[in-house]
C-alpha positions in Angstrom: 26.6 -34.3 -110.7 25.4 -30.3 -111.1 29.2 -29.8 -111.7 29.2 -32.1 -114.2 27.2 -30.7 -116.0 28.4 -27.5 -115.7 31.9 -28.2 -116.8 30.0 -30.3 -120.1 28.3 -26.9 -121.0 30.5 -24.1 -120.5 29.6 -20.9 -121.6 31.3 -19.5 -124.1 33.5 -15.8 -123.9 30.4 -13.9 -124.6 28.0 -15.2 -121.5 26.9 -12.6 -119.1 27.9 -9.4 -121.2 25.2 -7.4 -122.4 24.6 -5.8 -125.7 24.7 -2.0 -126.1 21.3 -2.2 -127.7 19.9 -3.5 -124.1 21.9 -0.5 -122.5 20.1 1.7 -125.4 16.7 0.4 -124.7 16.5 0.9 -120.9 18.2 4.4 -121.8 15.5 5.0 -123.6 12.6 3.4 -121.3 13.9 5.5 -118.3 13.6 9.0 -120.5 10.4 7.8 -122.2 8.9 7.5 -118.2 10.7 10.6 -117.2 8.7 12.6 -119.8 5.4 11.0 -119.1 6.2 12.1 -115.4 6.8 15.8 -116.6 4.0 15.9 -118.5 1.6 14.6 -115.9 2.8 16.9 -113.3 1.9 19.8 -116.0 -1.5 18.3 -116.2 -2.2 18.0 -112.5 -1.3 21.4 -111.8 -3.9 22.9 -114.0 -6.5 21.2 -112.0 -8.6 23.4 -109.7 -8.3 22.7 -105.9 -12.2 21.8 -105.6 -14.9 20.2 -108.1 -17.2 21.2 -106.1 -19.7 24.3 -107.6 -20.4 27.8 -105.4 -23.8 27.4 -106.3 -26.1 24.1 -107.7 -28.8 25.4 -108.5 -28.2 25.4 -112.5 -27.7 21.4 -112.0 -30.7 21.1 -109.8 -32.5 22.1 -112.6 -31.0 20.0 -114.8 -32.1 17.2 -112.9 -35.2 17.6 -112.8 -35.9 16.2 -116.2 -34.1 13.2 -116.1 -34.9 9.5 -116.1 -36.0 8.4 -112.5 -34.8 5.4 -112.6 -37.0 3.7 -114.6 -40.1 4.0 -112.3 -43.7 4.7 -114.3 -46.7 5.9 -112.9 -49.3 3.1 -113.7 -52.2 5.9 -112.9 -54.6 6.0 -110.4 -56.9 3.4 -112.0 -54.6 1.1 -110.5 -53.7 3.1 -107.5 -49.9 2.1 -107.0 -46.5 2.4 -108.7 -44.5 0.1 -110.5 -41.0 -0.4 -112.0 -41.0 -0.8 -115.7 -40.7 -5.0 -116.4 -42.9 -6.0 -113.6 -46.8 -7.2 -113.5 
């Protein structure tokens, strides 16, 4: 029966060949990546071995006047702490 079928629908002389315009596109796709891979690299090897700083000091202080993390001090009429939203 799948022979049948087959032999109904027979491809024509053109089945299986590809067009030059694939062959063009994948051309194209491979030297588009290889560039990107160049270009990367490049990048990467301005990068400095370690993010870490010699000394924190200038970001300790920094840090001192941020946002605790939403905590408020109710005062000491009420004697405790609370996170901001809650009663």
């Amino acid at each position: 029966m799948i022979v049948e079928l087959l032999a109904q629908g027979a491809p024509g002389p053109e089945f299986g060949k590809s067009s030059p315009i694939g062959l063009v596109i994948i051309v194209a796709l491979l030297v588009g990546t290889a560039l990107l891979i160049w270009s990367m690299n490049k990048q990467i090897k301005k990068l400095p071995d370690t993010f870490e700083k010699d000394d924190p000091v200038a970001d300790q202080e920094l840090d001192e006047g941020t946002d605790r993390g939403a905590v408020r001090d109710v005062g000491p009429e009420h004697g405790t702490q609370s996170k901001a939203g809650e009663n």
